[in-house]
Amino acid sequence: MMKAATFQWLILLAMTAVAVGLSQASLSDNAILAPVLLTTLVKGRIVIDRFMALQGAIAPWRWVVLGWLVVVVGLIGYAFHMAQT
Amino acid sequence: MWFFILAELLVFGVFFLAYAFARTRNVELFNASQLELDQLSGAINTVLLISSSYFVVRAVDQIRHDRSRSCAYWLIAAMTCGGTFLALKLVEFGAKLEAGITMSTNTFFMFYLGLGFFHFMHVVLGMVILGAVTLKAWKGGYSATSYGGVETGAAYWHMVDLVWIILFPLIYVLH
């Protein structure tokens, strides 16, 4: 179990590096939007399911927290996309 | 505790969306102001909070194995990360104030300082909770059959981390 947690921690660190790297690269605002938000979604899911241990928890807690993550990140993506068009 | 955590997430969610939609009307101002942020400091703070969350996972695992002292050591490691996060944020906020930047400078900095301080206070509260849990764990107050307090403190700390995981790309990275 702890090996899995260590692996997830390293994934979280790697995804943070990817997001920062993307923002430093000479890419358009639109080009970094989807990958950065995707890494945010994956990182959020790891924290909710693995660190908070909500995967397998009694409903509805997992779905409420995951729903919050998807709605917030999705609407942020919509707002940023709207601002670019 | 979960109702409290959900309420906190809702409040942060509203603030995040307020920032994102306010930005649609001031894109150039937000992008120009964002350039004045210390992205490296934000990235280091992300590493610190993610690592502290991992250390808390290790602490919960240790108390499940009835290792109270080891649980306390992992919690101390988590709080060290949390304390360093707070110190870096203070340096960051201090640099902005020294440069004459306040919440009334413009809409971007109102959100940056407001959201940042709001999250900062949650980290402080998380540190107080983890500190109390650590003290009890150190004294052997938890066991493999009774560790609800450790799990509750862990859930709150992970919430603080989860919020930062969105706050960091929103304010420091996306443009």
mmCIF file of C-alpha atoms in Angstrom:
data_model
loop_
_atom_site.group_PDB
_atom_site.id
_atom_site.type_symbol
_atom_site.label_atom_id
_atom_site.label_comp_id
_atom_site.label_asym_id
_atom_site.label_seq_id
_atom_site.Cartn_x
_atom_site.Cartn_y
_atom_site.Cartn_z
ATOM 1 C CA MET A 1 0.000 0.000 0.000
ATOM 2 C CA MET A 2 2.776 2.438 0.902
ATOM 3 C CA LYS A 3 4.634 1.621 -2.304
ATOM 4 C CA ALA A 4 1.516 2.718 -4.191
ATOM 5 C CA ALA A 5 1.288 5.910 -2.117
ATOM 6 C CA THR A 6 4.957 6.686 -2.816
ATOM 7 C CA PHE A 7 4.384 6.132 -6.529
ATOM 8 C CA GLN A 8 1.322 8.436 -6.446
ATOM 9 C CA TRP A 9 3.353 11.096 -4.626
ATOM 10 C CA LEU A 10 6.002 10.947 -7.361
ATOM 11 C CA ILE A 11 3.284 11.172 -10.044
ATOM 12 C CA LEU A 12 1.928 14.295 -8.315
ATOM 13 C CA LEU A 13 5.395 15.869 -8.278
ATOM 14 C CA ALA A 14 5.996 14.952 -11.930
ATOM 15 C CA MET A 15 2.661 16.444 -12.999
ATOM 16 C CA THR A 16 3.473 19.661 -11.154
ATOM 17 C CA ALA A 17 6.750 19.838 -13.075
ATOM 18 C CA VAL A 18 4.901 19.230 -16.350
ATOM 19 C CA ALA A 19 2.422 22.049 -15.650
ATOM 20 C CA VAL A 20 5.208 24.501 -14.751
ATOM 21 C CA GLY A 21 7.231 23.387 -17.796
ATOM 22 C CA LEU A 22 4.267 23.967 -20.092
ATOM 23 C CA SER A 23 3.768 27.478 -18.761
ATOM 24 C CA GLN A 24 7.466 28.269 -19.379
ATOM 25 C CA ALA A 25 7.441 26.865 -22.933
ATOM 26 C CA SER A 26 6.808 29.134 -25.882
ATOM 27 C CA LEU A 27 3.307 27.796 -26.418
ATOM 28 C CA SER A 28 0.094 29.681 -27.018
ATOM 29 C CA ASP A 29 -2.318 30.230 -24.122
ATOM 30 C CA ASN A 30 -4.756 27.841 -25.795
ATOM 31 C CA ALA A 31 -2.137 25.116 -26.216
ATOM 32 C CA ILE A 32 -1.344 24.892 -22.489
ATOM 33 C CA LEU A 33 -4.925 25.201 -21.239
ATOM 34 C CA ALA A 34 -6.100 21.595 -21.793
ATOM 35 C CA PRO A 35 -2.918 19.802 -20.634
ATOM 36 C CA VAL A 36 -2.555 21.945 -17.505
ATOM 37 C CA LEU A 37 -6.204 21.412 -16.553
ATOM 38 C CA LEU A 38 -5.885 17.696 -17.293
ATOM 39 C CA THR A 39 -2.888 17.378 -14.956
ATOM 40 C CA THR A 40 -4.899 19.295 -12.332
ATOM 41 C CA LEU A 41 -7.788 16.835 -12.705
ATOM 42 C CA VAL A 42 -5.504 13.806 -12.397
ATOM 43 C CA LYS A 43 -3.691 15.295 -9.382
ATOM 44 C CA GLY A 44 -7.019 16.120 -7.727
ATOM 45 C CA ARG A 45 -8.309 12.597 -8.319
ATOM 46 C CA ILE A 46 -5.181 11.047 -6.783
ATOM 47 C CA VAL A 47 -5.565 13.205 -3.661
ATOM 48 C CA ILE A 48 -9.307 12.457 -3.369
ATOM 49 C CA ASP A 49 -9.234 8.734 -4.134
ATOM 50 C CA ARG A 50 -5.877 7.706 -2.696
ATOM 51 C CA PHE A 51 -4.720 10.235 -0.106
ATOM 52 C CA MET A 52 -8.199 10.994 1.274
ATOM 53 C CA ALA A 53 -8.963 7.284 0.690
ATOM 54 C CA LEU A 54 -12.405 8.094 -0.669
ATOM 55 C CA GLN A 55 -12.192 5.355 -3.308
ATOM 56 C CA GLY A 56 -14.434 2.650 -1.941
ATOM 57 C CA ALA A 57 -15.870 4.967 0.724
ATOM 58 C CA ILE A 58 -19.570 4.963 1.492
ATOM 59 C CA ALA A 59 -21.539 6.987 -1.066
ATOM 60 C CA PRO A 60 -22.032 9.850 -1.681
ATOM 61 C CA TRP A 61 -18.821 11.434 -0.311
ATOM 62 C CA ARG A 62 -16.507 10.328 -3.110
ATOM 63 C CA TRP A 63 -18.868 11.436 -5.863
ATOM 64 C CA VAL A 64 -19.613 14.761 -4.219
ATOM 65 C CA VAL A 65 -15.906 15.641 -3.870
ATOM 66 C CA LEU A 66 -14.998 14.294 -7.322
ATOM 67 C CA GLY A 67 -18.020 16.160 -8.752
ATOM 68 C CA TRP A 68 -16.776 19.373 -7.123
ATOM 69 C CA LEU A 69 -13.364 18.856 -8.747
ATOM 70 C CA VAL A 70 -14.767 18.182 -12.221
ATOM 71 C CA VAL A 71 -17.260 21.074 -12.120
ATOM 72 C CA VAL A 72 -14.722 23.621 -10.812
ATOM 73 C CA VAL A 73 -11.911 22.601 -13.211
ATOM 74 C CA GLY A 74 -14.392 22.304 -16.101
ATOM 75 C CA LEU A 75 -15.820 25.795 -15.521
ATOM 76 C CA ILE A 76 -12.318 27.250 -15.137
ATOM 77 C CA GLY A 77 -11.473 25.699 -18.513
ATOM 78 C CA TYR A 78 -14.654 27.139 -20.026
ATOM 79 C CA ALA A 79 -13.904 30.638 -18.660
ATOM 80 C CA PHE A 80 -10.290 30.612 -19.913
ATOM 81 C CA HIS A 81 -11.349 29.246 -23.314
ATOM 82 C CA MET A 82 -14.045 31.910 -23.558
ATOM 83 C CA ALA A 83 -11.464 34.607 -22.767
ATOM 84 C CA GLN A 84 -9.203 33.398 -25.566
ATOM 85 C CA THR A 85 -11.874 33.376 -28.286
ATOM 86 C CA MET B 1 -15.943 16.711 9.486
ATOM 87 C CA TRP B 2 -16.925 15.873 5.905
ATOM 88 C CA PHE B 3 -19.750 18.439 5.950
ATOM 89 C CA PHE B 4 -17.210 21.036 7.095
ATOM 90 C CA ILE B 5 -14.758 19.994 4.363
ATOM 91 C CA LEU B 6 -17.474 20.152 1.701
ATOM 92 C CA ALA B 7 -18.517 23.611 2.874
ATOM 93 C CA GLU B 8 -14.879 24.758 2.600
ATOM 94 C CA LEU B 9 -14.563 23.258 -0.881
ATOM 95 C CA LEU B 10 -17.730 25.040 -1.993
ATOM 96 C CA VAL B 11 -16.446 28.404 -0.756
ATOM 97 C CA PHE B 12 -13.085 27.929 -2.493
ATOM 98 C CA GLY B 13 -14.894 26.755 -5.647
ATOM 99 C CA VAL B 14 -16.935 29.956 -5.764
ATOM 100 C CA PHE B 15 -13.779 32.072 -5.348
ATOM 101 C CA PHE B 16 -11.960 30.126 -8.088
ATOM 102 C CA LEU B 17 -14.830 30.624 -10.527
ATOM 103 C CA ALA B 18 -15.150 34.293 -9.566
ATOM 104 C CA TYR B 19 -11.452 34.691 -10.482
ATOM 105 C CA ALA B 20 -11.801 32.760 -13.759
ATOM 106 C CA PHE B 21 -14.863 34.701 -14.927
ATOM 107 C CA ALA B 22 -13.573 38.084 -13.706
ATOM 108 C CA ARG B 23 -10.494 37.377 -15.833
ATOM 109 C CA THR B 24 -12.620 37.070 -19.002
ATOM 110 C CA ARG B 25 -13.277 40.825 -18.805
ATOM 111 C CA ASN B 26 -9.675 41.823 -17.984
ATOM 112 C CA VAL B 27 -7.472 39.294 -19.785
ATOM 113 C CA GLU B 28 -4.605 41.684 -20.556
ATOM 114 C CA LEU B 29 -4.541 43.097 -17.022
ATOM 115 C CA PHE B 30 -4.589 39.610 -15.474
ATOM 116 C CA ASN B 31 -1.830 38.322 -17.790
ATOM 117 C CA ALA B 32 0.371 41.373 -17.181
ATOM 118 C CA SER B 33 -0.122 41.205 -13.402
ATOM 119 C CA GLN B 34 0.531 37.442 -13.354
ATOM 120 C CA LEU B 35 4.010 38.090 -14.774
ATOM 121 C CA GLU B 36 4.877 39.848 -11.497
ATOM 122 C CA LEU B 37 4.270 36.659 -9.504
ATOM 123 C CA ASP B 38 7.077 34.418 -8.314
ATOM 124 C CA GLN B 39 6.120 31.197 -10.093
ATOM 125 C CA LEU B 40 9.112 29.339 -8.616
ATOM 126 C CA SER B 41 7.881 30.087 -5.105
ATOM 127 C CA GLY B 42 4.425 28.807 -6.103
ATOM 128 C CA ALA B 43 5.933 25.622 -7.560
ATOM 129 C CA ILE B 44 8.054 24.999 -4.441
ATOM 130 C CA ASN B 45 4.964 25.520 -2.307
ATOM 131 C CA THR B 46 3.111 22.953 -4.426
ATOM 132 C CA VAL B 47 5.895 20.425 -3.855
ATOM 133 C CA LEU B 48 5.786 21.188 -0.110
ATOM 134 C CA LEU B 49 2.020 20.706 0.223
ATOM 135 C CA ILE B 50 1.940 17.564 -1.943
ATOM 136 C CA SER B 51 4.822 16.107 0.082
ATOM 137 C CA SER B 52 3.168 17.022 3.378
ATOM 138 C CA SER B 53 -0.005 15.260 2.227
ATOM 139 C CA TYR B 54 2.053 12.158 1.421
ATOM 140 C CA PHE B 55 3.685 12.302 4.858
ATOM 141 C CA VAL B 56 0.223 12.446 6.436
ATOM 142 C CA VAL B 57 -0.753 9.319 4.445
ATOM 143 C CA ARG B 58 2.325 7.627 5.951
ATOM 144 C CA ALA B 59 1.310 8.811 9.442
ATOM 145 C CA VAL B 60 -2.160 7.252 9.072
ATOM 146 C CA ASP B 61 -0.565 4.006 7.863
ATOM 147 C CA GLN B 62 1.742 3.931 10.885
ATOM 148 C CA ILE B 63 -1.050 4.359 13.437
ATOM 149 C CA ARG B 64 -2.989 1.574 11.688
ATOM 150 C CA HIS B 65 0.013 -0.593 12.567
ATOM 151 C CA ASP B 66 -0.082 0.684 16.153
ATOM 152 C CA ARG B 67 3.157 2.656 15.745
ATOM 153 C CA SER B 68 2.277 5.805 17.620
ATOM 154 C CA ARG B 69 5.752 7.370 17.739
ATOM 155 C CA SER B 70 6.359 6.732 14.049
ATOM 156 C CA CYS B 71 2.974 8.300 13.291
ATOM 157 C CA ALA B 72 4.052 11.391 15.239
ATOM 158 C CA TYR B 73 7.362 11.571 13.321
ATOM 159 C CA TRP B 74 5.557 11.534 9.965
ATOM 160 C CA LEU B 75 3.184 14.216 11.212
ATOM 161 C CA ILE B 76 6.156 16.352 12.296
ATOM 162 C CA ALA B 77 7.584 15.938 8.777
ATOM 163 C CA ALA B 78 4.230 17.062 7.330
ATOM 164 C CA MET B 79 4.135 20.082 9.645
ATOM 165 C CA THR B 80 7.705 20.996 8.709
ATOM 166 C CA CYS B 81 6.571 21.172 5.077
ATOM 167 C CA GLY B 82 3.493 23.148 6.128
ATOM 168 C CA GLY B 83 5.607 25.571 8.145
ATOM 169 C CA THR B 84 7.994 26.086 5.236
ATOM 170 C CA PHE B 85 4.974 26.719 2.986
ATOM 171 C CA LEU B 86 3.760 29.428 5.375
ATOM 172 C CA ALA B 87 7.232 31.004 5.590
ATOM 173 C CA LEU B 88 7.521 31.127 1.779
ATOM 174 C CA LYS B 89 4.055 32.636 1.469
ATOM 175 C CA LEU B 90 4.963 35.319 4.012
ATOM 176 C CA VAL B 91 8.096 36.158 2.007
ATOM 177 C CA GLU B 92 5.998 36.260 -1.178
ATOM 178 C CA PHE B 93 3.311 38.481 0.364
ATOM 179 C CA GLY B 94 5.990 40.666 1.965
ATOM 180 C CA ALA B 95 7.706 41.209 -1.384
ATOM 181 C CA LYS B 96 4.414 42.275 -2.938
ATOM 182 C CA LEU B 97 3.630 44.700 -0.125
ATOM 183 C CA GLU B 98 7.165 46.106 -0.342
ATOM 184 C CA ALA B 99 6.606 46.696 -4.069
ATOM 185 C CA GLY B 100 3.526 48.716 -3.140
ATOM 186 C CA ILE B 101 1.100 46.028 -4.296
ATOM 187 C CA THR B 102 -2.060 45.708 -2.208
ATOM 188 C CA MET B 103 -5.539 44.267 -2.706
ATOM 189 C CA SER B 104 -6.666 47.589 -4.130
ATOM 190 C CA THR B 105 -3.915 47.689 -6.786
ATOM 191 C CA ASN B 106 -6.129 45.925 -9.334
ATOM 192 C CA THR B 107 -8.651 43.063 -9.666
ATOM 193 C CA PHE B 108 -5.952 40.432 -10.246
ATOM 194 C CA PHE B 109 -4.059 41.322 -7.079
ATOM 195 C CA MET B 110 -7.312 41.518 -5.136
ATOM 196 C CA PHE B 111 -7.876 37.842 -6.010
ATOM 197 C CA TYR B 112 -4.210 36.856 -5.646
ATOM 198 C CA LEU B 113 -3.839 38.349 -2.165
ATOM 199 C CA GLY B 114 -7.401 37.536 -1.052
ATOM 200 C CA LEU B 115 -7.376 33.905 -2.173
ATOM 201 C CA GLY B 116 -3.782 33.441 -1.083
ATOM 202 C CA PHE B 117 -4.451 34.784 2.414
ATOM 203 C CA PHE B 118 -7.687 32.769 2.718
ATOM 204 C CA HIS B 119 -5.792 29.599 1.837
ATOM 205 C CA PHE B 120 -2.900 30.657 4.110
ATOM 206 C CA MET B 121 -5.303 30.798 7.071
ATOM 207 C CA HIS B 122 -6.520 27.295 6.224
ATOM 208 C CA VAL B 123 -2.937 26.035 6.273
ATOM 209 C CA VAL B 124 -2.510 27.690 9.695
ATOM 210 C CA LEU B 125 -5.659 25.930 10.961
ATOM 211 C CA GLY B 126 -4.424 22.657 9.429
ATOM 212 C CA MET B 127 -1.120 23.083 11.273
ATOM 213 C CA VAL B 128 -2.965 23.620 14.569
ATOM 214 C CA ILE B 129 -5.035 20.449 13.960
ATOM 215 C CA LEU B 130 -1.976 18.395 12.967
ATOM 216 C CA GLY B 131 -0.092 19.782 15.972
ATOM 217 C CA ALA B 132 -2.833 18.609 18.345
ATOM 218 C CA VAL B 133 -2.958 15.179 16.650
ATOM 219 C CA THR B 134 0.851 14.890 16.804
ATOM 220 C CA LEU B 135 0.902 15.681 20.511
ATOM 221 C CA LYS B 136 -1.736 13.041 21.230
ATOM 222 C CA ALA B 137 0.038 10.487 19.013
ATOM 223 C CA TRP B 138 3.346 11.247 20.776
ATOM 224 C CA LYS B 139 1.702 10.544 24.130
ATOM 225 C CA GLY B 140 0.293 7.273 22.801
ATOM 226 C CA GLY B 141 -3.269 8.547 22.668
ATOM 227 C CA TYR B 142 -4.095 6.643 19.487
ATOM 228 C CA SER B 143 -3.967 2.940 18.690
ATOM 229 C CA ALA B 144 -4.604 0.593 15.779
ATOM 230 C CA THR B 145 -8.208 0.303 16.911
ATOM 231 C CA SER B 146 -8.778 3.954 17.805
ATOM 232 C CA TYR B 147 -7.321 6.497 15.415
ATOM 233 C CA GLY B 148 -10.305 8.542 14.255
ATOM 234 C CA GLY B 149 -8.580 11.775 15.249
ATOM 235 C CA VAL B 150 -5.608 11.050 12.984
ATOM 236 C CA GLU B 151 -7.941 10.333 10.055
ATOM 237 C CA THR B 152 -9.951 13.508 10.688
ATOM 238 C CA GLY B 153 -6.820 15.663 10.817
ATOM 239 C CA ALA B 154 -5.523 13.939 7.689
ATOM 240 C CA ALA B 155 -8.783 14.594 5.791
ATOM 241 C CA TYR B 156 -8.607 18.310 6.610
ATOM 242 C CA TRP B 157 -4.950 18.539 5.565
ATOM 243 C CA HIS B 158 -5.646 16.752 2.260
ATOM 244 C CA MET B 159 -8.460 19.252 1.626
ATOM 245 C CA VAL B 160 -5.988 22.126 2.060
ATOM 246 C CA ASP B 161 -3.668 20.363 -0.428
ATOM 247 C CA LEU B 162 -6.513 19.699 -2.889
ATOM 248 C CA VAL B 163 -7.478 23.376 -2.905
ATOM 249 C CA TRP B 164 -3.858 24.419 -3.574
ATOM 250 C CA ILE B 165 -3.636 21.903 -6.435
ATOM 251 C CA ILE B 166 -6.272 24.022 -8.234
ATOM 252 C CA LEU B 167 -5.184 27.420 -6.905
ATOM 253 C CA PHE B 168 -1.604 27.080 -8.153
ATOM 254 C CA PRO B 169 -2.324 26.487 -11.874
ATOM 255 C CA LEU B 170 -5.251 28.924 -11.788
ATOM 256 C CA ILE B 171 -3.295 31.921 -10.509
ATOM 257 C CA TYR B 172 0.361 31.139 -11.298
ATOM 258 C CA VAL B 173 0.315 28.982 -14.438
ATOM 259 C CA LEU B 174 -2.671 29.496 -16.745
ATOM 260 C CA HIS B 175 -2.628 32.613 -18.893
#
